[in-house]
mmCIF file of C-alpha atoms in Angstrom:
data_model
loop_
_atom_site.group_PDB
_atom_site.id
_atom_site.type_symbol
_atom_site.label_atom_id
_atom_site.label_comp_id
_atom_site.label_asym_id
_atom_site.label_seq_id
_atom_site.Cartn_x
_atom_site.Cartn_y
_atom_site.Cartn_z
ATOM 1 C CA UNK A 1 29.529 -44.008 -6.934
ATOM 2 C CA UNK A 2 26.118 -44.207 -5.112
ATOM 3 C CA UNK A 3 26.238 -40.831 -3.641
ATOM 4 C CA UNK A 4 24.838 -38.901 -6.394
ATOM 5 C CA UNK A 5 21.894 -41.709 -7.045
ATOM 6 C CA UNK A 6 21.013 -41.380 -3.199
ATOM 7 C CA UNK A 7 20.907 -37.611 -2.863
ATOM 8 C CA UNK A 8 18.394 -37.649 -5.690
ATOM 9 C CA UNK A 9 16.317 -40.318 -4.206
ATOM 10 C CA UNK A 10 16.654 -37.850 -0.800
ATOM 11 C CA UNK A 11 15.824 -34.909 -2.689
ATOM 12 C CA UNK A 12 12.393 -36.684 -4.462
ATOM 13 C CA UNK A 13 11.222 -37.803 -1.328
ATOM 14 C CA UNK A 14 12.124 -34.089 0.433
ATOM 15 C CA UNK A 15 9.905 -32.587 -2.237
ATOM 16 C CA UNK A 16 7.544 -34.878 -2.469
ATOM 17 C CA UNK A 17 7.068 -34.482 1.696
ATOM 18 C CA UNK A 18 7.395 -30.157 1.270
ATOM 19 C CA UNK A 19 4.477 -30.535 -1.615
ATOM 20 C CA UNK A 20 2.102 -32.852 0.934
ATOM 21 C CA UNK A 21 2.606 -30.383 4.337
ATOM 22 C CA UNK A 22 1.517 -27.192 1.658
ATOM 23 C CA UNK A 23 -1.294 -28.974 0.276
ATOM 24 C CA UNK A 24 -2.447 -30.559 3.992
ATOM 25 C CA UNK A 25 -1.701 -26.437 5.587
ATOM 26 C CA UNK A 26 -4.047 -25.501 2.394
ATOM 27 C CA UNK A 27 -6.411 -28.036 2.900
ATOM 28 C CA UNK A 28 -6.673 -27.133 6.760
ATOM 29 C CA UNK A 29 -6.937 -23.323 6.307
ATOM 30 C CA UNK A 30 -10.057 -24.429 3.385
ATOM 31 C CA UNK A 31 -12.159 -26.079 6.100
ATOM 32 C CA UNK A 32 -10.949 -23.593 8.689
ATOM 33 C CA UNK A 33 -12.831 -20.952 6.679
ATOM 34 C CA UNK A 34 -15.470 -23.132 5.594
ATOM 35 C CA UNK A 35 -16.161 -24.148 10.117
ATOM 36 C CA UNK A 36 -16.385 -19.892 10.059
ATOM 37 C CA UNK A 37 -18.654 -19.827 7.124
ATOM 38 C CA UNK A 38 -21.001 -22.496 8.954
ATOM 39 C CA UNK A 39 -20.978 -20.868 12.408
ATOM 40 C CA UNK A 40 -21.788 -17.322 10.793
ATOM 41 C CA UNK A 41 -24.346 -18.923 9.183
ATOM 42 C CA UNK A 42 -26.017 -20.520 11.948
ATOM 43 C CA UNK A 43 -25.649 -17.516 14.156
ATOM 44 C CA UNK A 44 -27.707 -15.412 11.093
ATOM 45 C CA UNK A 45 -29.980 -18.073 10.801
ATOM 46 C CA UNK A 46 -30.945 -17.738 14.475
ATOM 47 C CA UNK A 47 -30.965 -14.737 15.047
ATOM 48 C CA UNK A 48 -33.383 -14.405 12.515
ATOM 49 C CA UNK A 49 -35.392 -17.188 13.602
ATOM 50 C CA UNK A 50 -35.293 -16.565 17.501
ATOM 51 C CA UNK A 51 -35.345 -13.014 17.461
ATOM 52 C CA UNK A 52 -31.707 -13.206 19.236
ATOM 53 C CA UNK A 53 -29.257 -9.922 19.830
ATOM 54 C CA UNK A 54 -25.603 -9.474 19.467
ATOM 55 C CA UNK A 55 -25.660 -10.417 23.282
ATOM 56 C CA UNK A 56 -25.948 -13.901 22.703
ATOM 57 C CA UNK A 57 -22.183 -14.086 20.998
ATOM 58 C CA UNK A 58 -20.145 -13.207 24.593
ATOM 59 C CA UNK A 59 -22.120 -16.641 25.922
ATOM 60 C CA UNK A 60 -22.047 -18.359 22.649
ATOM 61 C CA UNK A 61 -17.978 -17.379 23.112
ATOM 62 C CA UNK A 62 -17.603 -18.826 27.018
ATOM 63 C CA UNK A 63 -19.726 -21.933 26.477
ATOM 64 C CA UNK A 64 -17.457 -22.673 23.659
ATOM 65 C CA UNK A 65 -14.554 -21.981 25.232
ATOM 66 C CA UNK A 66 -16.044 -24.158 28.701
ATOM 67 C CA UNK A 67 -17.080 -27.446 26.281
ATOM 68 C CA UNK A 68 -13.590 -26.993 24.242
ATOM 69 C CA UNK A 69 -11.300 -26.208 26.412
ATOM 70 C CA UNK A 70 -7.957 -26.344 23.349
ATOM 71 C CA UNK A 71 -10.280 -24.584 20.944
ATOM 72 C CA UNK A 72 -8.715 -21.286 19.574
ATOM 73 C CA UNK A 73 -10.603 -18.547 17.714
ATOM 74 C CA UNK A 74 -13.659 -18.300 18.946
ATOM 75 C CA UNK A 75 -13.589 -15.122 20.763
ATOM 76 C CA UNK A 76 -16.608 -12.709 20.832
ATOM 77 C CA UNK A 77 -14.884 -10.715 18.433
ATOM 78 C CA UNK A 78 -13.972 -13.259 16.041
ATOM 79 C CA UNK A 79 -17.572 -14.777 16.518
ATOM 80 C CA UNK A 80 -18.707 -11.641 15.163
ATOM 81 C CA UNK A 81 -16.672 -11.515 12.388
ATOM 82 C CA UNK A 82 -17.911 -14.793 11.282
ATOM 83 C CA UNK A 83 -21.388 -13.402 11.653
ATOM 84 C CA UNK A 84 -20.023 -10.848 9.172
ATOM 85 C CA UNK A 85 -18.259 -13.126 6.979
ATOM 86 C CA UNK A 86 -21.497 -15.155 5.980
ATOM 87 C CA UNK A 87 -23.185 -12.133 5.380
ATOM 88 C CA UNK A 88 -20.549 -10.578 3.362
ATOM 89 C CA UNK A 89 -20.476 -14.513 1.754
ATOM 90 C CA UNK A 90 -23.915 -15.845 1.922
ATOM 91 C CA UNK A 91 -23.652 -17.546 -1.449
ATOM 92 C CA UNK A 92 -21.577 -19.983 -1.050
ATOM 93 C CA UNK A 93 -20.488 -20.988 -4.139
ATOM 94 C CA UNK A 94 -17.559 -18.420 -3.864
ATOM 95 C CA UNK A 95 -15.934 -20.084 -0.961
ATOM 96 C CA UNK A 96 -14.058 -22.810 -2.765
ATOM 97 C CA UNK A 97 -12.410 -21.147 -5.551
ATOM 98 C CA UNK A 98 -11.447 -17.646 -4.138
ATOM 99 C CA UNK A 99 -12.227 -16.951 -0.431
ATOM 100 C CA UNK A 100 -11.353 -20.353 1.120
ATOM 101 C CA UNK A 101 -7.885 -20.292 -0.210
ATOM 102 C CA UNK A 102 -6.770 -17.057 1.659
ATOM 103 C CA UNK A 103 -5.671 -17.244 5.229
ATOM 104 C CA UNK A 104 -8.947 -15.868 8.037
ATOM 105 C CA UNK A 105 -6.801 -12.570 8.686
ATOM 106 C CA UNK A 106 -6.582 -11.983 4.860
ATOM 107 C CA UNK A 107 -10.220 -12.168 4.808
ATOM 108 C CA UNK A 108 -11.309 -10.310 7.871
ATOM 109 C CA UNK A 109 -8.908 -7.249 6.755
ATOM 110 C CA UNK A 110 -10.523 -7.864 3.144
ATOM 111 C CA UNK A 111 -14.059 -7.496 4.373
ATOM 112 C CA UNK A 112 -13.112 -4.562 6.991
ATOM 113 C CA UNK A 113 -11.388 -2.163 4.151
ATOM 114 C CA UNK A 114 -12.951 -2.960 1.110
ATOM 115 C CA UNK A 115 -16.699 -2.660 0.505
ATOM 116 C CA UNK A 116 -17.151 -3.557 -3.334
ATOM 117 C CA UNK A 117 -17.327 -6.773 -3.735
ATOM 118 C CA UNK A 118 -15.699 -6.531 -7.385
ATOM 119 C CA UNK A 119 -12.987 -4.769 -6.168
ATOM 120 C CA UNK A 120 -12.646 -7.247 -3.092
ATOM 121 C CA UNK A 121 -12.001 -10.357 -5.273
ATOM 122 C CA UNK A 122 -9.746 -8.420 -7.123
ATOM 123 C CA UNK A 123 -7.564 -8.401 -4.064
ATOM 124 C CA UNK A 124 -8.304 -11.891 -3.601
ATOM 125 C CA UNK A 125 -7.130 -12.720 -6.606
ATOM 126 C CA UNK A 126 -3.558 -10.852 -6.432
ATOM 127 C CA UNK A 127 -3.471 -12.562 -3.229
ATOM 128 C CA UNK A 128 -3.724 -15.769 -4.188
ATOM 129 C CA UNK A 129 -1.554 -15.544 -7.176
ATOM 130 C CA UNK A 130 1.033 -13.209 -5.677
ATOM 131 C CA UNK A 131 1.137 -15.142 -2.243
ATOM 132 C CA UNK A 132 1.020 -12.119 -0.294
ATOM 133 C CA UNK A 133 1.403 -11.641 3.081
ATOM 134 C CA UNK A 134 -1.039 -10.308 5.488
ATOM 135 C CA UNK A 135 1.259 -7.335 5.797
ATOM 136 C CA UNK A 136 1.771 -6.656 2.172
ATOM 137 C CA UNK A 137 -1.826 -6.806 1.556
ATOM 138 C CA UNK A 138 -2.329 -4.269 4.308
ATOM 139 C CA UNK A 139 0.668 -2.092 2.548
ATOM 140 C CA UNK A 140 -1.304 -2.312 -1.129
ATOM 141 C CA UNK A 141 -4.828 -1.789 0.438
ATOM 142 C CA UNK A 142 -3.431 1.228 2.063
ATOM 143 C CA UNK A 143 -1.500 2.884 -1.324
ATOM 144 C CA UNK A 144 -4.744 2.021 -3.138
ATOM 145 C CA UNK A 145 -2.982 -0.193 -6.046
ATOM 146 C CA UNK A 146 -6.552 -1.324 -7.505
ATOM 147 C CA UNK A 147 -7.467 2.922 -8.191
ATOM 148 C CA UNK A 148 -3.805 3.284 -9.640
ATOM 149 C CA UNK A 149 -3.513 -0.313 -11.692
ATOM 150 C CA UNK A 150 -3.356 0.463 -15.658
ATOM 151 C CA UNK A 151 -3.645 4.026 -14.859
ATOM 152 C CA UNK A 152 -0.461 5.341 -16.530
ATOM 153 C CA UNK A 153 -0.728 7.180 -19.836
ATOM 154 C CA UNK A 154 0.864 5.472 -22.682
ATOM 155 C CA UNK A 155 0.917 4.536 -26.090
ATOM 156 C CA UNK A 156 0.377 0.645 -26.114
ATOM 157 C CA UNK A 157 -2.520 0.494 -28.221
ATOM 158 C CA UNK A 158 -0.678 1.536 -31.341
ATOM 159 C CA UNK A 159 2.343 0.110 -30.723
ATOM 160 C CA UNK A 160 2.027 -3.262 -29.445
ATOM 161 C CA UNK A 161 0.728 -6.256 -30.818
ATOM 162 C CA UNK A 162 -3.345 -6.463 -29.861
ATOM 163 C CA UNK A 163 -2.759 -9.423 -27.690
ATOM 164 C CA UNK A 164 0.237 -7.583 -25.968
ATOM 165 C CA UNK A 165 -1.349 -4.114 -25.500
ATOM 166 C CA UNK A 166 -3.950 -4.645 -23.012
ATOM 167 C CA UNK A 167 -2.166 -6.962 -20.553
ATOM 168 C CA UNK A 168 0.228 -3.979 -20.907
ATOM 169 C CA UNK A 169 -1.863 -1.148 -19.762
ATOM 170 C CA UNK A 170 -3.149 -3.147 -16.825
ATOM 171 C CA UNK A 171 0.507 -4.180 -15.771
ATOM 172 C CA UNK A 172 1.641 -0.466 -15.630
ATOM 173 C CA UNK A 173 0.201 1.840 -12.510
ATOM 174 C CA UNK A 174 0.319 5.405 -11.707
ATOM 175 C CA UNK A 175 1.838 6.878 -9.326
ATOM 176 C CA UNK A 176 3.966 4.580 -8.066
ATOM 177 C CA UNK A 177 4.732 5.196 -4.635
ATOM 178 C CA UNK A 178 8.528 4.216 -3.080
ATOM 179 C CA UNK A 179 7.356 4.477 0.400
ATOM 180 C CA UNK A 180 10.386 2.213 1.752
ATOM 181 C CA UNK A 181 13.284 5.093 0.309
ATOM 182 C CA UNK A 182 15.179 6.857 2.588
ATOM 183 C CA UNK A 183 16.230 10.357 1.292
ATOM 184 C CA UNK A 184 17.483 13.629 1.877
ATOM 185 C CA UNK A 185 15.568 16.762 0.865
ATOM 186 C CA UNK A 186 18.311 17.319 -1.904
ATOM 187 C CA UNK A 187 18.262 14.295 -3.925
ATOM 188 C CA UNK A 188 19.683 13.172 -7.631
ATOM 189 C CA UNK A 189 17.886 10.389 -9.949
ATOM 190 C CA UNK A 190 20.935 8.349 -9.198
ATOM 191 C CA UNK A 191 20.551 8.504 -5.495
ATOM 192 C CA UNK A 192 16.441 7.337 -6.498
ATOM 193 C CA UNK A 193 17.876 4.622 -8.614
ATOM 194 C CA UNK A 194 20.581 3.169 -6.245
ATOM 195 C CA UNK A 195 17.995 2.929 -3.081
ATOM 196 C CA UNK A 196 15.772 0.884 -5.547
ATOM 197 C CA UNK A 197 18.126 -1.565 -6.846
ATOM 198 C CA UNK A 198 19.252 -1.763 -2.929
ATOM 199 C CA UNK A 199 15.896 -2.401 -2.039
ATOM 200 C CA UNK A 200 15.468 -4.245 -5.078
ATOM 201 C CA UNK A 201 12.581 -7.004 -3.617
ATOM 202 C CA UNK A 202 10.130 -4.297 -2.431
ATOM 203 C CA UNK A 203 10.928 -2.562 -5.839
ATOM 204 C CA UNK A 204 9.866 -5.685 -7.600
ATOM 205 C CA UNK A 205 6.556 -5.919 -5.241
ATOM 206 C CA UNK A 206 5.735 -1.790 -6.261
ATOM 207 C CA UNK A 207 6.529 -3.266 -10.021
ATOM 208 C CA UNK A 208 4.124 -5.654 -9.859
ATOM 209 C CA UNK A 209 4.035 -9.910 -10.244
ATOM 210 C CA UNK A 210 6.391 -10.632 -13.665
ATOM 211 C CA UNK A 211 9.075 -8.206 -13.208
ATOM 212 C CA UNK A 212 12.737 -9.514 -13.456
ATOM 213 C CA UNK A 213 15.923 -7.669 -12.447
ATOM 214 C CA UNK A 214 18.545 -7.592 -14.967
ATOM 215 C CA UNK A 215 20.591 -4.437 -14.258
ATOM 216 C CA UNK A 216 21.301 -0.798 -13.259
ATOM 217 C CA UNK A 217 23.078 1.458 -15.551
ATOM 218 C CA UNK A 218 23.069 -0.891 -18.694
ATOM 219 C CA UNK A 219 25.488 -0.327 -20.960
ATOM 220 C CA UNK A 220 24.640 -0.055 -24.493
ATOM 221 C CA UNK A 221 27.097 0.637 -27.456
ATOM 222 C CA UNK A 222 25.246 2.377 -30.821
ATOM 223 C CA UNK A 223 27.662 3.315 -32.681
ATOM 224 C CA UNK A 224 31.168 3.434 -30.986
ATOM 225 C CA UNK A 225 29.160 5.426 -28.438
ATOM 226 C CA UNK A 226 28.395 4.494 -25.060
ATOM 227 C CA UNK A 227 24.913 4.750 -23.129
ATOM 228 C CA UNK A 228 23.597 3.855 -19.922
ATOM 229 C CA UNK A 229 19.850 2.407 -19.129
ATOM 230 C CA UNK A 230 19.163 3.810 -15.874
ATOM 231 C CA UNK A 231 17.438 0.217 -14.874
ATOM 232 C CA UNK A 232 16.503 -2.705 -16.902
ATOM 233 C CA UNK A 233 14.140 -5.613 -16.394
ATOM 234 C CA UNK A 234 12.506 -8.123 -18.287
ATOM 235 C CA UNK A 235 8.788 -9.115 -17.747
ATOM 236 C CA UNK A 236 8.240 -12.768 -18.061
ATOM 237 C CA UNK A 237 4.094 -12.741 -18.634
ATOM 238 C CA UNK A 238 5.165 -9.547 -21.106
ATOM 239 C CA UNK A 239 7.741 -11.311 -22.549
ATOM 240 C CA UNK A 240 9.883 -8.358 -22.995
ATOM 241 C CA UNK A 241 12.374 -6.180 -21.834
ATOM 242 C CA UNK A 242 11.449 -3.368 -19.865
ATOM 243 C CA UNK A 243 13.584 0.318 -19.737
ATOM 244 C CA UNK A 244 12.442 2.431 -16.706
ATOM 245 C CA UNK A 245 13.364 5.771 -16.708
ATOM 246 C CA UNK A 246 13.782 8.258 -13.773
ATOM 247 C CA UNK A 247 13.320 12.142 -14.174
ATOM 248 C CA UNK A 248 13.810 13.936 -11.181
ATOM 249 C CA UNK A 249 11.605 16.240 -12.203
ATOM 250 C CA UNK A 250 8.675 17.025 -14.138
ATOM 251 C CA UNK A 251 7.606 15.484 -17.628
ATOM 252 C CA UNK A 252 8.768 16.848 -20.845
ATOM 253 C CA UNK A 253 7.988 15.915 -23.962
ATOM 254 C CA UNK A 254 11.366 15.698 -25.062
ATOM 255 C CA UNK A 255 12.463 12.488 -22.434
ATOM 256 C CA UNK A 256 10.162 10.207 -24.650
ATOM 257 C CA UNK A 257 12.380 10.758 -27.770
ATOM 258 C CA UNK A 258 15.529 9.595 -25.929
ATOM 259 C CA UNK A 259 13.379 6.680 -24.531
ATOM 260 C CA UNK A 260 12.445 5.766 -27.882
ATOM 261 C CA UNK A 261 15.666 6.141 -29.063
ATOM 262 C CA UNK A 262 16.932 3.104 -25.834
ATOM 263 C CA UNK A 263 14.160 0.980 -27.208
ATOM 264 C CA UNK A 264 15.073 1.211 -30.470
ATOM 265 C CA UNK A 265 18.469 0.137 -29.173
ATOM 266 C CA UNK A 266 17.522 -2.935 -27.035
ATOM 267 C CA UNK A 267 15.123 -4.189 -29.377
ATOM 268 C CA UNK A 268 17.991 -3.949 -32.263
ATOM 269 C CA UNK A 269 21.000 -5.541 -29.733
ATOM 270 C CA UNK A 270 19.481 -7.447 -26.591
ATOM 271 C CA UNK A 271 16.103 -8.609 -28.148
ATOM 272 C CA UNK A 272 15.371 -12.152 -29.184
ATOM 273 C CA UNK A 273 13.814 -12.516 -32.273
ATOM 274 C CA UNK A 274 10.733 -14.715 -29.659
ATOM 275 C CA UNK A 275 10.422 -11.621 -27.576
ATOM 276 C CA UNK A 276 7.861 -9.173 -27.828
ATOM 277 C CA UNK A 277 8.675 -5.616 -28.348
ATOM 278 C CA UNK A 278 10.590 -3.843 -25.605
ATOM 279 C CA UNK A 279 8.348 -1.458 -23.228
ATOM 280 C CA UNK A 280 9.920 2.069 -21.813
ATOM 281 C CA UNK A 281 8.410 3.747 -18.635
ATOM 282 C CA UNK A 282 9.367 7.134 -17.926
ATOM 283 C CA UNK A 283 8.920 7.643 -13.842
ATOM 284 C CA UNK A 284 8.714 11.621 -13.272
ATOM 285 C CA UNK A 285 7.913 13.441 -9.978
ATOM 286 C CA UNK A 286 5.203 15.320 -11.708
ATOM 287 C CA UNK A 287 3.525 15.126 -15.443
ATOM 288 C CA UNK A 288 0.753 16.607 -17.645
ATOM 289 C CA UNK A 289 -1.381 14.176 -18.956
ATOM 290 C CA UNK A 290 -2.678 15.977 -22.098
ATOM 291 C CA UNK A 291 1.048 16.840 -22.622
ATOM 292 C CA UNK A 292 2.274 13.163 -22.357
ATOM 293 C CA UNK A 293 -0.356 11.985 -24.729
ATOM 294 C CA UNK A 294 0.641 14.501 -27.540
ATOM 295 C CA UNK A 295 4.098 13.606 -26.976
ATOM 296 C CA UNK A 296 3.452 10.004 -27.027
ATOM 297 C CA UNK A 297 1.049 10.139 -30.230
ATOM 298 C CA UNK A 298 3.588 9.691 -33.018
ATOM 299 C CA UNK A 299 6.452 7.417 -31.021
ATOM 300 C CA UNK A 300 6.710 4.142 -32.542
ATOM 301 C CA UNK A 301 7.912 2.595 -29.567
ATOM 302 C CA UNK A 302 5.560 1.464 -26.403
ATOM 303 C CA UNK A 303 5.892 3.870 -23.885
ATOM 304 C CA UNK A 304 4.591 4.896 -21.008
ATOM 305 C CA UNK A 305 4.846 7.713 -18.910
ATOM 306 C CA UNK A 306 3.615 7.969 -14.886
ATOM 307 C CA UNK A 307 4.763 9.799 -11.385
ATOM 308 C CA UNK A 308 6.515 8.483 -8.842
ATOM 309 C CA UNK A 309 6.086 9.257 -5.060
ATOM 310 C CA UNK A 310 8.058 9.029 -1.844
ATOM 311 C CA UNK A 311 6.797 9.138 1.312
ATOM 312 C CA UNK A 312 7.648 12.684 1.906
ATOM 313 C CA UNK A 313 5.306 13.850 -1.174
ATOM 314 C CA UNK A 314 2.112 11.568 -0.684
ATOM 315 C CA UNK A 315 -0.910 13.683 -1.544
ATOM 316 C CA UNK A 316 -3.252 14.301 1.008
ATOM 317 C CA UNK A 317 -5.745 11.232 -0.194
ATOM 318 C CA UNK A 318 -3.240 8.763 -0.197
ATOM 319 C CA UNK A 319 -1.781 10.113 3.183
ATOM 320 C CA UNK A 320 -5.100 9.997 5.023
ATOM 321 C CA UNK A 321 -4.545 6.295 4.388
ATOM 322 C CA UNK A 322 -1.495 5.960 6.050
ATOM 323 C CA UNK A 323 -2.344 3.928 9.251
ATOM 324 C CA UNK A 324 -2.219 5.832 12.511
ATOM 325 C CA UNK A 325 -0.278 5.181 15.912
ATOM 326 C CA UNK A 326 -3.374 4.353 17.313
ATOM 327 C CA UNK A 327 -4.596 2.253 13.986
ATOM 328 C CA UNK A 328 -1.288 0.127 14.420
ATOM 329 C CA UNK A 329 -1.998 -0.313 17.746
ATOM 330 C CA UNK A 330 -5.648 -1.934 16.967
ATOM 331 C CA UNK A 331 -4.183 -3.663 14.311
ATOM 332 C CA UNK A 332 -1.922 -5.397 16.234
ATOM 333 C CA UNK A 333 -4.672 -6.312 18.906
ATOM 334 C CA UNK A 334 -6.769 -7.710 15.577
ATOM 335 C CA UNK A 335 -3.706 -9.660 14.945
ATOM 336 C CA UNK A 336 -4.074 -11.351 19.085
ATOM 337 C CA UNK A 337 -7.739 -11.810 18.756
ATOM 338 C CA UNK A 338 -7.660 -13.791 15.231
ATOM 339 C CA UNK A 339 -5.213 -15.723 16.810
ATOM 340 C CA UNK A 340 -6.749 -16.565 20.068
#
C-alpha cells in the first residue's frame, strides 16, 4: 500500500535534483562566457593602451597554462576568439539575456559565419528556444534557413484570422531542403513521403519548432468516398492542422483546388470547433511564383505553395555552402581547441 506514495516521493525528489544540475550546467556555462567576455576585454583594453600585438596571446596562453596547471580553454586560439568575442560584444548588456545562455562553440561558430548582427541573434534566438545542437546549428547555418524563413508564396493574409496570418508566413520556408533522403534517380512522391515519415525527427527539425506528427496517408471519407492526405500534422503555436502535399513535379495551378478541397474536408470532420483554420502546403520540385499567386488569389482556404530539394538538386548557392573535406576537417580541429 506504500509503494505508490513512495515512488512519487522518489520521482519529486528525481525531478527536483534533474531541474537543479540544468539550472547549475546553465548557470556555469553563463559565467563561463561572461570569464571570456572579461578576458577579451582586457586583452582589447591593452592592447590599446600598451600598444601590444597579437604576439602577446601565445605567452598570455603558456603563462596561463604554467600558473593553472587544470585550466582548460585558454589556448592561443581560443584567446583570440575571446579577443573577438568582446569586440563582436562590447556592449554588454546583451550578454545576459541572449549570448550567455548559448554554449562557447555555439557562439564562436555564430560569430565566424554570420556577420549581421540582426541576423546573428536571430540564430541565437532559435537556438535558445529550439535547444539546438552545435551540429544542427551548423546544418541550418549552412542551408541558409534565416534567407528561406516565411519565404513561401501563399495566401494567409486573406484567409486567416489577422492574428494567425503573420505567425503563419514566418512559420512556412522555401525551399525546403531534405538533405538526409536517400533516393534513386527514378523516384515516386510516395517513395519522398515514406523516407520522411522514416526519418520523421529530422523532418520535424526541416518543419520547423511546433510541428506534430499525426499521420501518413490519412484517410478521409466525403461522401462514401475514400481519400488519402499524403501527411498530416498539427502545429501546436498554429493551433491547427496542417496538410502537406508532395508533387513530384512542377507546380500547377490545378493541385491547389484539390488542396482546398482536403482542407475543406479536415476543417468540416477532424477540426475542433477551438482550432484555428487548417493550413495546406503544397511541396513541388519546381514552381512559378507569379503562377502560384494567381492560382492562390481566389482559394478560400490558407495555402501555401514552396519547392522542395534533395541533396542531389541543391542549386549552386546553396551547394557552395556545403562544407568541404577539408572544412570538416578544420571543423573538427575547432571542436579540440574549444575544448582544450
Amino acid at each position: 500500500m506504500e509503494i505508490m506514495p513512495y515512488q512519487a516521493l522518489f520521482n519529486d525528489i528525481k525531478t527536483a535534483i534533474r531541474n537543479a544540475q540544468i539550472r547549475a550546467t546553465l548557470a556555469v556555462n553563463s559565467e563561463m562566457i561572461l570569464l571570456y567576455w572579461e578576458t577579451g576585454k582586457m586583452i582589447a583594453e591593452r592592447q590599446s593602451q600598451e600598444g601590444w600585438s597579437a604576439k602577446v596571446i601565445p605567452r598570455l596562453s603558456k603563462d596561463l597554462k604554467n600558473e593553472f596547471s587544470d585550466l582548460n580553454g585558454y589556448s592561443e586560439r581560443n584567446l583570440g576568439r575571446m579577443l573577438s568575442f568582446f569586440k563582436e560584444y562590447s556592449d554588454k548588456s546583451i550578454l545576459p539575456q541572449l549570448v550567455a545562455k548559448l554554449p562557447w562553440g555555439h557562439n564562436i561558430l555564430l560569430i565566424e559565419k554570420i556577420k549581421d548582427l540582426n541576423i546573428r541573434i536571430w540564430y541565437i534566438q532559435q537556438c535558445i528556444e529550439s535547444q539546438w545542437t552545435r551540429q544542427v546549428l551548423e546544418s541550418q547555418l549552412k542551408n541558409q534557413l534565416y534567407e528561406r524563413q516565411g519565404k513561401a508564396v501563399t495566401n494567409f493574409q486573406n484567409t486567416l484570422p489577422s492574428e494567425v496570418s503573420t505567425l503563419a508566413q514566418e512559420t512556412i520556408k522555401d525551399p525546403y531542403i531534405f538533405d538526409f533522403l536517400s533516393l534513386d534517380t527514378l523516384y515516386r512522391e510516395r517513395d519522398i513521403e515514406n523516407q520522411l515519415v522514416q526519418h520523421v525527427s529530422k523532418f520535424l527539425l526541416e518543419l520547423g519548432k511546433g510541428f506534430a506528427f499525426v499521420g501518413q496517408q490519412y484517410k478521409l471519407k466525403v461522401a462514401e468516398n475514400d481519400y488519402y492526405l499524403d501527411l498530416l500534422f498539427y502545429h501546436t503555436r498554429l493551433k491547427c492542422y496542417v496538410v502537406i502535399e508532395l508533387k513530384n513535379n512542377k507546380f500547377i495551378p490545378e493541385y491547389t483546388g484539390k488542396l482546398n478541397f482536403y482542407l475543406s474536408a479536415v476543417d468540416s470532420l477532424i477540426k475542433m470547433p477551438d482550432d484555428n483554420p487548417t493550413i495546406g502546403l503544397l511541396l513541388c520540385k519546381e514552381k512559378n511564383s507569379i503562377e502560384a499567386e494567381f492560382a492562390l488569389r481566389d482559394m478560400t482556404k490558407p495555402i501555401g505553395v514552396s519547392e522542395y530539394i534533395i541533396t542531389e538538386n541543391l542549386p549552386e548557392n546553396l551547394k557552395s555552402s556545403l562544407p568541404t573535406i577539408e572544412e570538416i576537417e578544420n571543423e573538427l580541429k575547432i571542436s579540440s581547441d574549444i575544448n582544450s
